[in-house]
Amino acid sequence: SVEASIPEPQREAWTKNEFEGFKNKDEFEKEVVRHVETTLARSMFNCDETAAYAAASLAFRDRLVKEWNKTQQRQTFTDTKRVYYLSLEFLMGRAFDNAMLNVGAKSIAKEGLEELGFRIEDIIGQEHDAALGNGGLGRLAACFLDSMASLNFPAWGYGLRYRYGIFKQEIIDGYQVEVPDYWLDFNPWEFPRHDVTVNIQFYGHVRKSQDENGKTIAHWEGGEDVTAVAYDVPIPGYDTPSTNNMRLWSSKAASGEFDFQKFNNGEYESSVADQQRAETISAVLYPNDNLDRGKELRLKQQYFWVAASLYDIVRRFKKTKRAWSEFPDQVAIQLNDTHPTLAIVELQRILIDVEGLEWDEAWNIVTATFGYTNHTVLPEALEKWPVGLVQHLLPRHLQIIYDINLFFLQAVEKKYPGDRDMLSRVSIIEESQTKMVRMAYLAVVGSHKVNGVAELHSDLIQTTIFKDFVTIFGADKFTNVTNGITPRRWLHQANPRLSELIAKKTGGYGFLKDLTLLNKIENFVDDKEFRKEWAEIKYANKVRLANYIKSTMDITVNPEALFDIQVKRIHEYKRQQLNIFGVIYRYLKLKQMSPEERKKQLPRVSIFGGKAAPGYWMAKQIIHLVNNVGAVVNKDPEIGDLLKVIFLEDYNVSKAEIITPASDLSEHISTAGTEASGTSNMKFVLNGGLIIGTCDGANIEITREIGQENIFLFGTLSEDVEDLRHSHNYGQHSVGAGLTEVFNAIQSGTFGDTNDFGAMISAVRDHGDYYLVSDDFQSYIDTQKMVDDEYRNQEGWITKTIRSVARMGFFSSDRCINEYAEGIWNVEPLAV
Ligand code: PLP
């Protein structure tokens, strides 16, 4: 603030003493040693890799902080419009390697660390992933932060600082076991801002009064307060000084450590209990992917986070002394899924109850400010909150929700008089046995733009869940922004040799900022030397993964084999069960062959990885089956290298960076119409792997970009899914000969305990096969056979992978951010 700024005459002393950060190797080493000796209070006689990681990170952090401060000052002084990306999840992974690459000083660090006695890979390996997310949605938010900083957009991420991120997965006796992820022991990348706090109110009641003009004023009173404390994380852009901010809120008791009143009265336990109850709000990330469980604590998390964020945003706006009508010219807020939808209600509350604006004026500001990104059409994932719960926790917000709904329905009635079905279909309040607030509808009504995340998905939301809203608001309100990924992390960082080869052929690293420049490598598709190097890099990446598998699981896999990988959250709609049934089928066929015939077969390593939500029993059974199949197949002497089945423990971002570059084939085989986009599909292709996939999510656009000759598509189309489901339930449903053979093998005990897998088989055979595993099984097997045949022709395969990489430019998250900026946020980058 102005009061805290140093008077003009004294500023020279500041400028003169400005901290510069290291500029070369020697200065870097000096900074590392300084941090070891002073910040960590250690010395060369007790500096292990953990300490070296800490000191090296702090040296980089110091440099980042400089640019971070400057970026924030620049944004404040130019008084420019900012973007606020509200996401309950940011799946960041590791920060150190990313910081080195984005700042452009990795080689300095590598040499410096070497001189100090450390290998940079070992130091990078010390960092604990920041795993504040479940999967695709959280990783998308992380890629977007990278792109917004790299493109110089004035943008902040707002989230929650969970004490426990997504649990760590251990596999014990073939079963998933969850272990808490306590990641905050040492985290040099966050800055606690104990001076940036907000008190957040819960419960209580609403009192109404009249002002001198007879206007009704609502007062939300009573209840309890919890304090939100800001923790800031610098987000460095690539090849630019722009360093943005991610602000994560942590909860603590509003009275501080303890309620001293209670403490003094001898109520020790109750005083500690209050404190713990407050801290519980930001304690854990809910571990469900694409599932809404409706827990009260989750709603508390949501309000805590959006209320703190909006307070912060409004405070920043008010410092500009502008009129409220200019709020949407200064502020764009993007809602990553419906989790932050209460922000719409909270801003309306602030404007009418606190700032005294009229309803309509406030509502125009609100709707012009928000954009909403939908991430799913799966009914079990669509958020709904019981009216009673909202009433109890946020009494004033429920009133506002009712008013929003009333005015909305009045407008609908005016436009479609007498259409009562329409009114009940689109009402934000679902008039069910337990009345529910439909958060997606509230998000649509309260935003000026609604987008899906791939073309098929954006079309689907407009014809299914939001069909009536398209009629009411017009199609212009709905748009598509196909997801993307940051090439900095997912090519340059994860696959440095490939990145270097591409740089050599395209005239430098410009492709990392304009990914469409990748198309230049297609000119080298017939270049012998280039192809040789291309193949060598893939092989080296497979060897790296093979070594990782050997060291963590003590299983030897042959890097010459085809590496077939499916890593993502375990979910019935993602159909890992289809994959493992296919693997079993392959095993049975190999067993039935003569030894001569077997010798002609192509060796394959089937790799699975991913976490199941702790309460998702069926997903856990799928993990169990994969492990049991592996236990049998991997030690079958008749099979040897022809088939290995691997379940990689604890899939996360840093492991994805090892796994993704090592695939020949990756699987994206969701039932058509269920996967909104997928982003790992893009990562695998960008790293020179091919896809076996369904016509779902972004697979469709990937096909359009890279050519259908370069992807293995199979299975039911989304337009046929409903009819097939219907026929399963009301017609004859047989699962076919191949799958029957697989089920018989499982049920005969070939893979251990038959009881465990009965439900998985029944879901397909007896209970309607909702995910169409049986319908797609044969075409999946046939397509896998085609994969084998194509892979035998290595030259043809290499050509496909080169052409695919060359054509992946569209899937950069930079392209996404530019589309959001132009079509939804109306913001410009800020020149540096
Ligand atoms: N989990 C992690 C750790 C990831 O890195 C990603 C994306 O790369 C995902 C999940 C999302 O994967 P998918 O798009 O296959 O669902």
mmCIF file of N, CA and C and ligand atoms in Angstrom, residues 91 134-136 139 490 567-569 574 651-653 656 668 675 678-681 683, ligand 1:
data_model
loop_
_atom_site.group_PDB
_atom_site.id
_atom_site.type_symbol
_atom_site.label_atom_id
_atom_site.label_comp_id
_atom_site.label_asym_id
_atom_site.label_seq_id
_atom_site.Cartn_x
_atom_site.Cartn_y
_atom_site.Cartn_z
ATOM 1 N N LEU A 91 -2.526 -29.489 -10.074
ATOM 2 C CA LEU A 91 -1.634 -30.657 -10.018
ATOM 3 C C LEU A 91 -0.285 -30.255 -10.603
ATOM 4 N N ASN A 134 -6.425 -34.353 -8.586
ATOM 5 C CA ASN A 134 -6.736 -35.750 -8.844
ATOM 6 C C ASN A 134 -6.200 -36.248 -10.179
ATOM 7 N N GLY A 135 -6.382 -35.444 -11.218
ATOM 8 C CA GLY A 135 -6.014 -35.922 -12.549
ATOM 9 C C GLY A 135 -6.072 -34.797 -13.561
ATOM 10 N N GLY A 136 -6.762 -35.061 -14.657
ATOM 11 C CA GLY A 136 -6.776 -34.138 -15.797
ATOM 12 C C GLY A 136 -7.163 -32.703 -15.462
ATOM 13 N N ARG A 139 -4.344 -30.998 -13.556
ATOM 14 C CA ARG A 139 -3.145 -30.827 -14.382
ATOM 15 C C ARG A 139 -3.399 -29.753 -15.448
ATOM 16 N N TRP A 490 6.032 -30.930 -20.843
ATOM 17 C CA TRP A 490 5.695 -32.240 -21.415
ATOM 18 C C TRP A 490 6.499 -32.617 -22.646
ATOM 19 N N VAL A 567 -2.005 -45.055 -18.413
ATOM 20 C CA VAL A 567 -1.856 -44.433 -17.098
ATOM 21 C C VAL A 567 -2.833 -43.266 -16.988
ATOM 22 N N LYS A 568 -3.687 -43.300 -16.017
ATOM 23 C CA LYS A 568 -4.694 -42.275 -15.753
ATOM 24 C C LYS A 568 -5.480 -42.760 -14.548
ATOM 25 N N ARG A 569 -6.372 -41.924 -13.999
ATOM 26 C CA ARG A 569 -7.182 -42.408 -12.893
ATOM 27 C C ARG A 569 -7.929 -43.679 -13.290
ATOM 28 N N LYS A 574 -13.208 -45.035 -18.092
ATOM 29 C CA LYS A 574 -11.935 -45.020 -18.816
ATOM 30 C C LYS A 574 -11.534 -46.418 -19.300
ATOM 31 N N TYR A 651 1.071 -43.472 -9.550
ATOM 32 C CA TYR A 651 1.194 -42.605 -10.732
ATOM 33 C C TYR A 651 0.970 -41.144 -10.337
ATOM 34 N N ASN A 652 1.894 -40.298 -10.728
ATOM 35 C CA ASN A 652 1.756 -38.854 -10.465
ATOM 36 C C ASN A 652 2.482 -38.077 -11.556
ATOM 37 N N VAL A 653 2.593 -36.771 -11.403
ATOM 38 C CA VAL A 653 3.154 -35.961 -12.486
ATOM 39 C C VAL A 653 4.624 -36.308 -12.739
ATOM 40 N N ALA A 656 4.824 -39.439 -14.519
ATOM 41 C CA ALA A 656 4.346 -39.268 -15.898
ATOM 42 C C ALA A 656 5.465 -38.739 -16.792
ATOM 43 N N HIS A 668 -6.357 -44.770 -24.789
ATOM 44 C CA HIS A 668 -7.340 -43.739 -24.405
ATOM 45 C C HIS A 668 -8.685 -44.241 -24.907
ATOM 46 N N GLU A 675 -15.452 -39.236 -21.939
ATOM 47 C CA GLU A 675 -14.241 -38.478 -21.594
ATOM 48 C C GLU A 675 -14.359 -37.098 -22.225
ATOM 49 N N GLY A 678 -9.499 -35.405 -22.182
ATOM 50 C CA GLY A 678 -8.252 -36.138 -22.042
ATOM 51 C C GLY A 678 -7.133 -35.181 -22.381
ATOM 52 N N THR A 679 -6.037 -35.282 -21.656
ATOM 53 C CA THR A 679 -4.858 -34.499 -22.023
ATOM 54 C C THR A 679 -3.628 -35.400 -22.109
ATOM 55 N N SER A 680 -3.677 -36.560 -21.460
ATOM 56 C CA SER A 680 -2.497 -37.427 -21.559
ATOM 57 C C SER A 680 -2.395 -37.989 -22.975
ATOM 58 N N ASN A 681 -3.522 -38.099 -23.666
ATOM 59 C CA ASN A 681 -3.465 -38.507 -25.074
ATOM 60 C C ASN A 681 -2.539 -37.571 -25.869
ATOM 61 N N LYS A 683 -0.112 -35.710 -24.643
ATOM 62 C CA LYS A 683 1.269 -35.834 -24.151
ATOM 63 C C LYS A 683 1.980 -37.007 -24.788
HETATM 64 N N1 PLP B 1 -2.785 -37.717 -13.853
HETATM 65 C C1 PLP B 1 -1.569 -37.208 -14.116
HETATM 66 C C2 PLP B 1 -0.491 -37.337 -13.089
HETATM 67 C C3 PLP B 1 -1.332 -36.557 -15.327
HETATM 68 O O1 PLP B 1 -0.128 -36.020 -15.584
HETATM 69 C C4 PLP B 1 -2.381 -36.465 -16.274
HETATM 70 C C5 PLP B 1 -2.183 -35.826 -17.565
HETATM 71 O O2 PLP B 1 -1.125 -35.801 -18.094
HETATM 72 C C6 PLP B 1 -3.618 -37.024 -15.973
HETATM 73 C C7 PLP B 1 -3.778 -37.647 -14.751
HETATM 74 C C8 PLP B 1 -4.774 -36.979 -16.944
HETATM 75 O O3 PLP B 1 -4.712 -38.078 -17.778
HETATM 76 P P1 PLP B 1 -5.917 -38.437 -18.801
HETATM 77 O O4 PLP B 1 -6.025 -37.296 -19.745
HETATM 78 O O5 PLP B 1 -5.393 -39.671 -19.462
HETATM 79 O O6 PLP B 1 -7.107 -38.689 -17.987
#
